[in-house]
Short mmCIF file of C-alpha atoms in Angstrom, two decimals:
data_model
loop_
_atom_site.label_atom_id
_atom_site.label_comp_id
_atom_site.label_asym_id
_atom_site.label_seq_id
_atom_site.Cartn_x
_atom_site.Cartn_y
_atom_site.Cartn_z
CA MET U 10 0.00 0.00 0.00
CA SER U 11 1.37 3.44 -0.89
CA LEU U 12 0.10 7.04 -0.76
CA THR U 13 0.43 9.27 -3.86
CA PHE U 14 -1.15 12.41 -5.36
CA ASP U 15 -2.82 13.11 -8.67
CA GLU U 16 -2.10 16.16 -10.89
CA TYR U 17 -4.48 18.30 -8.83
CA GLY U 18 -2.77 17.42 -5.55
CA ARG U 19 -5.52 15.11 -4.30
CA PRO U 20 -4.17 12.15 -2.32
CA PHE U 21 -5.18 8.59 -3.12
CA VAL U 22 -4.04 5.15 -1.96
CA ILE U 23 -2.64 2.49 -4.27
CA LEU U 24 -3.34 -1.07 -3.02
CA LYS U 25 -1.46 -4.03 -4.37
CA GLU U 26 -3.64 -6.80 -5.74
CA GLU U 27 -3.98 -9.57 -3.15
CA THR U 28 -2.43 -12.85 -4.14
CA HIS U 29 -3.41 -16.12 -2.51
CA GLU U 30 -0.31 -17.99 -1.48
CA ARG U 31 -0.38 -21.72 -2.05
CA VAL U 32 -0.08 -23.58 1.24
CA ARG U 33 1.83 -26.83 1.09
CA GLY U 34 3.89 -29.24 3.16
CA ILE U 35 3.89 -29.15 6.94
CA GLU U 36 2.10 -25.77 6.97
CA ALA U 37 -0.85 -27.21 5.05
CA GLN U 38 -1.06 -30.18 7.41
CA LYS U 39 -1.00 -27.97 10.52
CA ALA U 40 -3.57 -25.55 9.09
CA ASN U 41 -5.92 -28.45 8.33
CA ILE U 42 -5.37 -29.99 11.76
CA GLN U 43 -6.12 -26.69 13.53
CA ALA U 44 -9.36 -26.22 11.59
CA ALA U 45 -10.57 -29.70 12.57
CA ILE U 46 -9.48 -29.36 16.22
CA THR U 47 -11.30 -26.03 16.54
CA LEU U 48 -14.58 -27.65 15.49
CA ALA U 49 -14.00 -30.75 17.64
CA ASN U 50 -13.41 -28.58 20.73
CA VAL U 51 -16.89 -27.09 20.31
CA LEU U 52 -18.40 -30.50 21.11
CA LYS U 53 -16.01 -31.51 23.90
CA THR U 54 -18.07 -29.83 26.64
CA SER U 55 -21.23 -31.66 25.47
CA LEU U 56 -19.85 -35.15 26.13
CA GLY U 57 -21.26 -37.33 28.89
CA PRO U 58 -24.29 -37.35 31.21
CA ARG U 59 -23.41 -33.93 32.62
CA GLY U 60 -22.30 -32.37 29.35
CA MET U 61 -23.46 -28.87 28.50
CA ASP U 62 -26.09 -28.04 25.88
CA LYS U 63 -25.62 -25.76 22.89
CA MET U 64 -28.09 -23.17 21.63
CA MET U 65 -28.26 -22.74 17.87
CA ILE U 66 -30.11 -19.79 16.35
CA SER U 67 -30.99 -20.07 12.66
CA PRO U 68 -30.99 -17.07 10.29
CA ASP U 69 -34.77 -16.80 10.64
CA GLY U 70 -34.53 -16.75 14.45
CA GLU U 71 -35.53 -20.37 15.18
CA VAL U 72 -33.86 -21.60 18.39
CA THR U 73 -32.60 -25.16 18.91
CA VAL U 74 -31.16 -26.35 22.23
CA THR U 75 -29.41 -29.75 22.13
CA ASN U 76 -26.26 -31.66 23.05
CA ASP U 77 -26.54 -34.08 20.13
CA GLY U 78 -23.28 -33.85 18.19
CA ALA U 79 -24.76 -34.47 14.74
CA THR U 80 -27.47 -31.81 15.26
CA ILE U 81 -24.97 -29.22 16.55
CA LEU U 82 -22.58 -29.68 13.63
CA ASP U 83 -25.40 -29.86 11.09
CA SER U 84 -26.69 -26.49 12.36
CA THR U 85 -23.22 -24.90 12.24
CA ASP U 86 -22.24 -22.89 9.17
CA VAL U 87 -18.88 -24.43 8.26
CA GLU U 88 -16.78 -23.01 5.42
CA HIS U 89 -13.39 -24.73 5.85
CA PRO U 90 -13.19 -27.90 3.67
CA ILE U 91 -11.38 -29.91 6.37
CA ALA U 92 -13.86 -28.85 9.06
CA LYS U 93 -16.58 -30.14 6.74
CA LEU U 94 -14.96 -33.59 6.99
CA ILE U 95 -15.60 -33.49 10.74
CA VAL U 96 -19.26 -32.64 10.07
CA ASP U 97 -19.48 -35.59 7.64
CA LEU U 98 -17.81 -37.82 10.27
CA SER U 99 -20.57 -37.01 12.75
CA LYS U 100 -23.25 -37.64 10.11
CA SER U 101 -21.70 -41.02 9.22
CA GLN U 102 -21.82 -42.10 12.86
CA ASP U 103 -25.43 -40.93 13.10
CA ASP U 104 -26.46 -42.75 9.91
CA GLU U 105 -24.69 -45.99 10.79
CA ILE U 106 -25.16 -46.24 14.57
CA GLY U 107 -27.55 -43.43 15.57
CA ASP U 108 -25.62 -42.60 18.76
CA GLY U 109 -22.08 -41.59 19.77
CA THR U 110 -21.93 -38.61 17.41
CA THR U 111 -20.26 -36.39 20.04
CA GLY U 112 -17.76 -39.04 21.17
CA VAL U 113 -16.52 -39.76 17.64
CA VAL U 114 -15.74 -36.07 17.01
CA VAL U 115 -14.00 -35.67 20.41
CA LEU U 116 -11.82 -38.73 19.65
CA ALA U 117 -10.95 -37.41 16.17
CA GLY U 118 -9.95 -34.04 17.70
CA ALA U 119 -7.74 -35.77 20.29
CA LEU U 120 -6.03 -37.87 17.58
CA LEU U 121 -5.31 -34.72 15.55
CA GLU U 122 -3.79 -33.00 18.61
CA GLN U 123 -1.46 -35.97 19.05
CA ALA U 124 -0.67 -35.93 15.32
CA GLU U 125 0.34 -32.26 15.50
CA THR U 126 2.78 -33.03 18.34
CA LEU U 127 4.27 -35.92 16.34
CA LEU U 128 4.64 -33.73 13.24
CA ASP U 129 6.64 -31.25 15.35
CA LYS U 130 8.98 -34.12 16.25
CA GLY U 131 9.69 -34.62 12.55
CA ILE U 132 7.71 -37.82 12.04
CA HIS U 133 6.18 -38.06 8.57
CA GLY U 134 2.41 -37.79 8.27
CA THR U 135 2.13 -41.14 6.44
CA ARG U 136 3.94 -42.98 9.26
CA ILE U 137 1.67 -41.32 11.82
CA ALA U 138 -1.42 -42.41 9.86
CA GLU U 139 -0.15 -45.99 9.57
CA GLY U 140 0.65 -46.06 13.29
CA PHE U 141 -2.85 -44.82 14.15
CA GLU U 142 -4.37 -47.51 11.92
CA LYS U 143 -2.38 -50.28 13.63
CA ALA U 144 -3.31 -48.93 17.06
CA CYS U 145 -7.00 -48.79 16.04
CA GLU U 146 -7.00 -52.47 15.07
CA ILE U 147 -5.30 -53.37 18.39
CA ALA U 148 -7.94 -51.35 20.29
CA CYS U 149 -10.87 -52.92 18.38
CA GLU U 150 -9.54 -56.44 19.03
CA HIS U 151 -9.18 -55.59 22.73
CA LEU U 152 -12.78 -54.29 22.78
CA ASN U 153 -13.89 -57.72 21.52
CA ASP U 154 -11.94 -59.37 24.36
CA ILE U 155 -13.45 -57.22 27.13
CA SER U 156 -17.01 -57.19 25.74
CA ASP U 157 -19.95 -58.85 27.48
CA THR U 158 -22.94 -60.59 25.90
CA ILE U 159 -26.48 -59.89 27.04
CA GLU U 160 -29.67 -61.81 26.39
CA ASN U 161 -32.03 -59.96 24.07
CA GLU U 162 -34.93 -61.92 25.55
CA ARG U 163 -34.38 -60.04 28.80
CA LYS U 164 -36.09 -56.69 28.46
CA GLU U 165 -34.18 -55.27 31.42
CA SER U 166 -30.85 -55.43 29.53
CA LEU U 167 -32.32 -53.55 26.58
CA ARG U 168 -33.93 -51.01 28.92
CA GLN U 169 -30.61 -50.41 30.69
CA THR U 170 -28.89 -49.70 27.35
CA ALA U 171 -31.62 -47.23 26.38
CA ARG U 172 -31.33 -45.56 29.81
CA SER U 173 -27.55 -45.15 29.34
CA THR U 174 -28.19 -43.43 25.98
CA LEU U 175 -30.88 -41.10 27.39
CA ASN U 176 -28.75 -40.26 30.44
CA SER U 177 -26.93 -37.45 28.61
CA LYS U 178 -30.07 -35.92 27.06
CA ILE U 179 -32.25 -33.03 28.19
CA ILE U 180 -35.08 -35.49 28.88
CA ASN U 181 -32.95 -37.61 31.27
CA LYS U 182 -35.35 -36.90 34.16
CA PHE U 183 -37.86 -39.24 32.46
CA ARG U 184 -35.30 -41.68 31.06
CA ASP U 185 -36.92 -44.76 32.69
CA HIS U 186 -40.30 -44.02 31.12
CA MET U 187 -38.78 -43.15 27.73
CA ALA U 188 -36.51 -46.22 27.79
CA ASP U 189 -39.51 -48.50 28.40
CA ILE U 190 -41.35 -46.93 25.46
CA CYS U 191 -38.33 -47.30 23.12
CA VAL U 192 -37.72 -50.95 24.05
CA ASP U 193 -41.40 -51.89 23.70
CA ALA U 194 -41.59 -50.10 20.33
CA VAL U 195 -38.51 -51.87 18.93
CA LEU U 196 -39.61 -55.30 20.21
CA ALA U 197 -43.06 -54.75 18.65
CA VAL U 198 -41.59 -54.37 15.13
CA ALA U 199 -38.44 -56.53 15.50
CA ASP U 200 -37.92 -59.69 13.46
CA MET U 201 -36.12 -61.78 16.10
CA ASP U 202 -35.48 -64.68 13.70
CA ARG U 203 -33.51 -62.46 11.32
CA LYS U 204 -32.25 -60.24 14.16
CA ASP U 205 -33.32 -57.13 12.30
CA VAL U 206 -35.47 -54.08 13.05
CA ASN U 207 -37.13 -51.80 10.50
CA LEU U 208 -37.32 -48.43 12.25
CA ASP U 209 -39.55 -47.10 9.45
CA LEU U 210 -42.38 -49.05 11.10
CA ILE U 211 -42.06 -46.89 14.21
CA LYS U 212 -43.84 -43.59 13.58
CA ILE U 213 -43.08 -40.64 15.85
CA GLU U 214 -45.90 -38.12 16.28
CA SER U 215 -46.03 -35.13 18.63
CA LYS U 216 -48.37 -32.47 19.94
CA THR U 217 -47.37 -29.42 21.98
CA GLY U 218 -49.03 -29.05 25.34
CA GLY U 219 -49.05 -31.58 28.13
CA ARG U 220 -46.03 -32.96 29.95
CA LEU U 221 -43.14 -35.13 28.78
CA GLU U 222 -44.21 -37.97 31.07
CA GLU U 223 -47.51 -38.13 29.12
CA THR U 224 -45.54 -39.50 26.16
CA GLN U 225 -46.99 -42.90 25.26
CA LEU U 226 -46.61 -45.86 22.94
CA VAL U 227 -49.67 -46.45 20.75
CA ARG U 228 -50.04 -50.00 19.41
CA GLY U 229 -51.18 -48.69 16.07
CA ILE U 230 -51.01 -45.44 14.11
CA VAL U 231 -51.69 -41.85 15.17
CA LEU U 232 -52.90 -39.46 12.45
CA ASP U 233 -52.63 -35.71 12.81
CA LYS U 234 -56.11 -35.42 11.24
CA ASN U 235 -59.73 -35.29 12.33
CA MET U 236 -62.99 -36.75 11.07
CA SER U 237 -64.07 -35.08 7.82
CA HIS U 238 -67.49 -34.10 9.26
CA PRO U 239 -67.89 -32.67 12.79
CA GLN U 240 -71.00 -34.83 13.45
CA MET U 241 -69.44 -38.15 12.48
CA ASP U 242 -68.84 -40.78 15.19
CA LYS U 243 -65.75 -39.98 17.29
CA GLU U 244 -65.19 -43.56 18.46
CA ILE U 245 -65.50 -46.73 16.40
CA LYS U 246 -64.98 -50.16 17.97
CA ASP U 247 -63.97 -53.21 15.90
CA ALA U 248 -63.51 -50.95 12.90
CA LYS U 249 -63.33 -52.34 9.37
CA ILE U 250 -61.18 -49.88 7.47
CA ALA U 251 -61.17 -49.11 3.74
CA ILE U 252 -57.96 -47.39 2.60
CA LEU U 253 -58.54 -45.49 -0.65
CA THR U 254 -56.17 -43.63 -2.95
CA CYS U 255 -59.02 -42.54 -5.26
CA PRO U 256 -60.95 -39.30 -4.61
CA PHE U 257 -64.66 -39.10 -3.75
CA GLU U 258 -65.63 -37.08 -6.81
CA PRO U 259 -67.05 -37.61 -10.30
CA PRO U 260 -64.54 -38.43 -13.06
CA LYS U 261 -63.04 -35.45 -14.84
CA PRO U 262 -61.67 -35.23 -18.39
CA LYS U 263 -57.91 -34.92 -18.54
CA THR U 264 -58.03 -32.08 -21.06
CA LYS U 265 -59.11 -28.48 -20.42
CA HIS U 266 -62.89 -28.34 -20.48
CA LYS U 267 -65.93 -26.11 -19.86
CA VAL U 268 -69.59 -27.02 -19.32
CA ASP U 269 -72.29 -24.55 -20.45
CA LEU U 270 -75.64 -24.93 -18.70
CA GLU U 271 -78.41 -23.01 -20.46
CA SER U 272 -81.42 -23.98 -18.33
CA VAL U 273 -82.49 -25.00 -14.85
CA GLU U 274 -83.39 -28.46 -16.17
CA ALA U 275 -79.82 -28.95 -17.45
CA TYR U 276 -78.41 -27.90 -14.08
CA ASN U 277 -80.73 -30.28 -12.21
CA GLU U 278 -79.81 -33.09 -14.58
CA LEU U 279 -76.09 -32.50 -14.00
CA HIS U 280 -76.69 -32.39 -10.23
CA ALA U 281 -78.61 -35.68 -10.38
CA ILE U 282 -75.76 -37.35 -12.30
CA GLU U 283 -73.26 -36.03 -9.74
CA GLN U 284 -75.44 -37.29 -6.88
CA ALA U 285 -75.65 -40.70 -8.53
CA TYR U 286 -71.83 -40.91 -8.70
CA PHE U 287 -71.45 -40.01 -5.02
CA THR U 288 -74.26 -42.34 -3.93
CA LYS U 289 -72.73 -45.22 -5.88
CA GLN U 290 -69.28 -44.61 -4.37
CA VAL U 291 -70.65 -44.47 -0.83
CA GLN U 292 -72.76 -47.59 -1.45
CA ILE U 293 -69.71 -49.53 -2.70
CA CYS U 294 -67.97 -48.77 0.63
CA LYS U 295 -71.07 -49.80 2.61
CA ASP U 296 -71.55 -53.02 0.58
CA ALA U 297 -67.92 -54.01 1.24
CA GLY U 298 -68.68 -53.78 4.97
CA ALA U 299 -66.46 -50.77 5.75
CA THR U 300 -67.20 -48.85 8.95
CA LEU U 301 -64.39 -46.28 8.40
CA VAL U 302 -62.92 -44.77 5.24
CA LEU U 303 -59.36 -43.38 5.10
CA CYS U 304 -58.73 -41.47 1.90
CA GLN U 305 -55.53 -40.00 0.49
CA TRP U 306 -57.50 -37.16 -1.13
CA GLY U 307 -60.05 -34.59 -0.02
CA PHE U 308 -63.84 -34.92 -0.27
CA ASP U 309 -66.39 -32.86 -2.10
CA ASP U 310 -68.92 -31.33 0.32
CA GLU U 311 -71.63 -33.43 -1.29
CA ALA U 312 -69.66 -36.64 -0.69
CA ASN U 313 -68.94 -35.61 2.87
CA TYR U 314 -72.66 -35.03 3.54
CA LEU U 315 -73.61 -38.39 2.02
CA LEU U 316 -70.96 -40.23 4.07
CA HIS U 317 -72.33 -38.66 7.25
CA LYS U 318 -75.92 -39.41 6.19
CA ASN U 319 -75.02 -43.08 5.63
CA ASN U 320 -73.27 -43.26 9.02
CA LEU U 321 -69.86 -43.92 7.44
CA PRO U 322 -67.06 -41.95 9.24
CA ALA U 323 -64.14 -40.83 7.11
CA VAL U 324 -60.69 -39.18 7.38
CA THR U 325 -59.31 -37.16 4.45
CA TRP U 326 -55.86 -36.11 3.22
CA VAL U 327 -54.01 -39.02 4.83
CA GLY U 328 -50.34 -38.90 3.76
CA GLY U 329 -48.68 -41.55 1.58
CA VAL U 330 -46.32 -42.80 4.33
CA GLU U 331 -49.21 -42.99 6.81
CA ILE U 332 -51.32 -44.90 4.26
CA GLU U 333 -48.57 -47.55 3.97
CA LEU U 334 -48.15 -47.84 7.75
CA LEU U 335 -51.93 -48.13 8.21
CA ALA U 336 -52.06 -50.88 5.60
CA ILE U 337 -49.29 -52.79 7.45
CA ALA U 338 -50.85 -52.27 10.87
CA THR U 339 -54.46 -53.11 9.98
CA GLY U 340 -53.79 -55.74 7.32
CA ALA U 341 -55.72 -53.71 4.72
CA ARG U 342 -55.03 -53.53 1.00
CA ILE U 343 -54.61 -50.07 -0.56
CA VAL U 344 -57.46 -49.65 -3.06
CA PRO U 345 -56.82 -47.38 -6.11
CA ARG U 346 -60.35 -47.68 -7.63
CA PHE U 347 -63.80 -48.04 -6.07
CA GLU U 348 -64.61 -51.00 -8.32
CA GLU U 349 -61.78 -52.99 -6.68
CA LEU U 350 -63.05 -52.53 -3.11
CA LYS U 351 -63.96 -55.97 -1.70
CA PRO U 352 -64.58 -57.19 1.89
CA GLU U 353 -61.25 -59.11 1.93
CA LYS U 354 -59.36 -55.85 1.25
CA LEU U 355 -60.57 -54.18 4.45
CA GLY U 356 -58.29 -53.74 7.47
CA LYS U 357 -59.24 -54.31 11.09
CA ALA U 358 -58.61 -52.26 14.23
CA GLY U 359 -59.97 -52.80 17.72
CA LEU U 360 -60.57 -49.10 18.33
CA VAL U 361 -60.47 -45.90 16.28
CA ARG U 362 -61.03 -42.68 18.20
CA GLU U 363 -60.71 -38.95 17.68
CA VAL U 364 -58.94 -37.24 20.58
CA ALA U 365 -59.15 -33.50 21.32
CA PHE U 366 -56.32 -31.66 23.12
CA GLY U 367 -56.73 -28.83 25.61
CA THR U 368 -59.00 -25.91 24.88
CA THR U 369 -57.85 -25.63 21.26
CA LYS U 370 -59.44 -27.29 18.25
CA ASP U 371 -56.44 -29.61 17.81
CA ARG U 372 -57.60 -33.16 17.20
CA MET U 373 -55.87 -36.39 16.26
CA VAL U 374 -57.13 -39.80 15.20
CA PHE U 375 -55.80 -42.88 17.06
CA VAL U 376 -56.03 -46.23 15.24
CA GLU U 377 -55.35 -48.74 18.04
CA ASN U 378 -55.38 -52.49 18.76
CA CYS U 379 -54.61 -53.31 15.14
CA SER U 380 -54.70 -56.87 13.84
CA ASN U 381 -50.99 -56.66 13.03
CA SER U 382 -48.91 -54.83 15.64
CA LYS U 383 -45.87 -54.58 13.33
CA ALA U 384 -46.43 -50.82 13.09
CA VAL U 385 -46.53 -48.62 16.19
CA THR U 386 -46.46 -44.91 17.04
CA ILE U 387 -44.58 -43.07 19.78
CA PHE U 388 -46.77 -40.11 20.68
CA ILE U 389 -44.72 -37.32 22.34
CA ARG U 390 -46.13 -34.52 24.49
CA GLY U 391 -44.16 -31.48 25.65
CA GLY U 392 -44.48 -27.92 26.84
CA ASN U 393 -43.11 -26.34 23.67
CA LYS U 394 -41.83 -27.20 20.21
CA MET U 395 -38.15 -27.02 21.25
CA ILE U 396 -38.56 -29.67 23.99
CA ILE U 397 -40.53 -31.92 21.64
CA GLU U 398 -37.87 -31.72 18.90
CA GLU U 399 -35.13 -32.60 21.42
CA ALA U 400 -37.25 -35.48 22.73
CA LYS U 401 -37.61 -36.77 19.15
CA ARG U 402 -33.83 -36.72 18.66
CA SER U 403 -33.24 -38.44 22.01
CA ILE U 404 -35.82 -41.14 21.34
CA HIS U 405 -34.33 -41.71 17.86
CA ASP U 406 -30.90 -42.30 19.44
CA ALA U 407 -32.36 -44.74 21.99
CA LEU U 408 -34.28 -46.63 19.27
CA CYS U 409 -31.10 -46.97 17.21
CA VAL U 410 -29.11 -48.30 20.18
CA VAL U 411 -31.76 -50.91 21.04
CA ARG U 412 -31.89 -51.93 17.36
CA ASN U 413 -28.09 -52.30 17.27
CA LEU U 414 -28.22 -54.45 20.40
CA ILE U 415 -30.76 -56.80 18.79
CA ARG U 416 -28.52 -57.10 15.73
CA ASP U 417 -25.37 -57.70 17.82
CA ASN U 418 -25.92 -58.36 21.54
CA ARG U 419 -22.33 -57.66 22.62
CA ILE U 420 -21.71 -54.63 24.85
CA VAL U 421 -18.81 -52.69 26.38
CA TYR U 422 -19.08 -50.65 29.55
CA GLY U 423 -19.23 -46.85 29.55
CA GLY U 424 -17.85 -44.07 31.74
CA GLY U 425 -14.62 -44.10 29.70
CA SER U 426 -13.74 -47.60 31.01
CA ALA U 427 -13.43 -49.10 27.51
CA GLU U 428 -11.20 -46.24 26.31
CA ILE U 429 -8.91 -46.49 29.38
CA SER U 430 -8.60 -50.27 29.02
CA CYS U 431 -7.79 -49.92 25.29
CA SER U 432 -5.30 -47.14 26.08
CA LEU U 433 -3.42 -49.41 28.53
CA LYS U 434 -3.39 -52.27 26.00
CA VAL U 435 -2.17 -50.09 23.10
CA ASP U 436 0.47 -48.47 25.35
CA ASP U 437 1.88 -51.89 26.30
CA LEU U 438 2.13 -53.06 22.69
CA ALA U 439 3.76 -49.78 21.54
CA ASP U 440 6.99 -50.71 23.35
CA LYS U 441 7.26 -53.92 21.31
CA ILE U 442 7.42 -52.04 17.99
CA SER U 443 10.92 -50.95 16.98
CA SER U 444 10.00 -48.52 14.16
CA GLU U 445 9.04 -44.88 14.63
CA GLU U 446 5.41 -45.96 14.38
CA GLN U 447 5.59 -46.73 18.11
CA TYR U 448 5.33 -42.98 18.75
CA ALA U 449 2.12 -42.83 16.71
CA ILE U 450 0.73 -45.90 18.50
CA ARG U 451 1.52 -44.34 21.88
CA GLY U 452 -0.09 -41.11 20.65
CA PHE U 453 -3.27 -43.08 19.85
CA ALA U 454 -3.28 -44.38 23.44
CA GLN U 455 -2.97 -40.83 24.79
CA ALA U 456 -5.80 -39.68 22.48
CA LEU U 457 -8.10 -42.38 23.91
CA ASP U 458 -7.49 -40.87 27.38
CA ALA U 459 -9.04 -37.60 26.15
CA VAL U 460 -12.53 -39.15 26.32
CA PRO U 461 -12.50 -40.02 30.08
CA ILE U 462 -10.78 -36.68 30.82
CA ALA U 463 -13.60 -34.81 29.02
CA LEU U 464 -16.21 -36.90 30.88
CA ALA U 465 -14.61 -36.02 34.23
CA GLU U 466 -14.19 -32.30 33.48
CA ASN U 467 -17.79 -32.00 32.27
CA SER U 468 -18.89 -33.54 35.60
CA GLY U 469 -16.90 -30.98 37.64
CA ILE U 470 -14.09 -33.44 38.48
CA ASN U 471 -10.37 -32.84 37.93
CA GLY U 472 -9.83 -34.82 34.72
CA VAL U 473 -6.14 -35.70 35.10
CA ILE U 474 -6.47 -36.84 38.74
CA ALA U 475 -9.60 -38.91 37.99
CA LEU U 476 -7.91 -40.54 34.97
CA SER U 477 -4.75 -41.34 36.97
CA LYS U 478 -6.77 -43.06 39.71
CA VAL U 479 -8.80 -45.18 37.29
CA ARG U 480 -5.76 -46.15 35.17
CA SER U 481 -3.92 -47.21 38.34
CA ALA U 482 -6.96 -49.18 39.58
CA GLN U 483 -7.41 -50.94 36.22
CA THR U 484 -3.72 -51.88 36.14
CA LEU U 485 -3.72 -53.25 39.72
CA THR U 486 -7.07 -55.08 39.66
CA LYS U 487 -7.05 -56.14 35.95
CA ASN U 488 -10.69 -54.99 35.89
CA PRO U 489 -11.48 -53.35 32.50
CA PHE U 490 -14.91 -52.16 33.71
CA LEU U 491 -13.58 -49.34 35.92
CA GLY U 492 -14.43 -45.85 34.61
CA ILE U 493 -15.20 -42.28 35.66
CA ASP U 494 -17.95 -42.01 38.30
CA CYS U 495 -19.70 -39.04 36.65
CA MET U 496 -22.94 -39.40 38.61
CA ASP U 497 -21.31 -39.78 42.09
CA LYS U 498 -22.72 -43.28 42.64
CA GLY U 499 -19.82 -44.18 44.95
CA THR U 500 -18.30 -46.85 42.69
CA CYS U 501 -16.17 -46.65 39.55
CA ASP U 502 -17.29 -50.11 38.38
CA MET U 503 -19.50 -49.40 35.37
CA LYS U 504 -20.82 -52.97 35.39
CA LYS U 505 -22.29 -52.40 38.86
CA GLN U 506 -23.64 -48.99 37.78
CA GLY U 507 -25.22 -50.57 34.71
CA VAL U 508 -23.68 -48.09 32.25
CA PHE U 509 -22.94 -49.70 28.92
CA GLU U 510 -23.15 -49.24 25.16
CA THR U 511 -23.04 -51.50 22.12
CA LEU U 512 -19.72 -52.97 21.01
CA HIS U 513 -20.60 -52.23 17.39
CA GLY U 514 -21.11 -48.53 18.18
CA LYS U 515 -17.80 -48.21 20.05
CA THR U 516 -15.69 -49.96 17.39
CA GLN U 517 -17.40 -47.90 14.69
CA GLN U 518 -16.45 -44.73 16.59
CA MET U 519 -12.77 -45.66 16.67
CA ARG U 520 -12.62 -46.79 13.04
CA LEU U 521 -14.46 -43.76 11.64
CA ALA U 522 -12.34 -41.29 13.66
CA THR U 523 -9.11 -43.02 12.58
CA GLN U 524 -10.11 -43.01 8.90
CA VAL U 525 -10.89 -39.29 8.90
CA VAL U 526 -7.66 -38.42 10.74
CA LYS U 527 -5.69 -40.56 8.27
CA MET U 528 -7.30 -38.67 5.38
CA ILE U 529 -6.47 -35.27 6.92
CA LEU U 530 -2.84 -36.25 7.60
CA LYS U 531 -2.29 -37.29 3.99
CA ILE U 532 -3.20 -33.82 2.66
CA ASP U 533 -0.02 -31.74 2.20
CA ASP U 534 -1.14 -29.25 -0.45
CA VAL U 535 -4.16 -26.95 -0.67
CA ILE U 536 -4.92 -25.68 -4.18
CA MET U 537 -7.71 -23.12 -4.55
CA GLN U 538 -9.47 -23.11 -7.92
CA GLY U 539 -10.67 -19.99 -9.73
CA ASP U 540 -10.84 -16.67 -7.87
CA GLN U 541 -11.41 -18.18 -4.39
#
């Protein structure tokens, strides 16, 4: 920048055109590591049962309060390409496991901190990455050795896992009630022979107002709709349900059309034809034996009147996903044309009722006691929308954990006990490796210690002192279940406290974090395209 004057003596500033320097080598690696660590440190205080919550405010002023790692990172506006890898890491954990999204990011951040120290010692990034990969395999094998197996037939084991997941959520005050709901919902739709669970069969509905403890599991489907006519029956027992995807209206030509009526007689004739169509459609439903009609489309006022007159309750504008779930739950066949409606295509439900909430006109339709209970609904109540949304996220995590446990019934114990045990194992094996990779393997062990330290600090305990005591106790007693007593229960034995998580989720955490760190360490040149 320089100051000069024009021919009239007026000063002006000459600025040099900015040039973007190409970052390469060790500087590129460190810049990438710092970007990822900065984002990982945001989540560190949210780890564990006493972790802090984060408040996210969207551009349009919508407020979200949560400590779910995937939700926090998804709501964060991230520009740096390496930081985006950390966001994708959290999403991958959420998609694959459904829980542990905060822990995987904290572990990745700790590994990158160790990698930065090793780079300063002159160790090549590729050797560090290879060392981390070896250490990860050692840790995963050790997790298999220290894992326990639980019986899926015992509901209490599944409930305890769901409780451990909900312990770190905002709704932890009602974790026992929520855990029972999640376990019952998963067992209702689980295929125990194939050891698989289709979570799409569990519908989550909500309504503001009421208290969280009023959340309930409905053995059927809840529709955020009401009966199409206010004078229709509000409660139908032993309902025979017709599910239609065809509208209650006369057929229309597919081309643009116009009807000119030149006399009253012509109008009355058209009205009579229309009435005949509606009467025929209603009669087809009655002849099939239906006592309730669920339609994907809306009704003409004339059709609505005739349905009410013929004592045939109906619900309109039922969504496509809800139609499919209703068909599964009631055993009905989805009927695309009135001519195809037969008695054998009707579904059955023990009770269909319209429920009103509070002093408002909010109403919902409950389809309960279905012939096939392979589709259920978790109906959430809460004081405001923010609490309900957080409850939905928490219940989703718990459902995923219970599903994972049915698929693979091996568990490891929480409270940082698994990480400390793996750290001790990896540390021992590092001394047996003669190459410089031993430094990277030892660094992986130190990174694993970052998880119990964060758990302790978030619980108001001195992290280093707590870690030292537990490491010493594990070494002396050879008990891999000792962890951080975050909840002041008086014992560090996580098996006695009943704090555990799935083995699949823990190994996935370590492998995903290691893969992302390996990718970051192998980048030594940042090339910006165009005018960026």
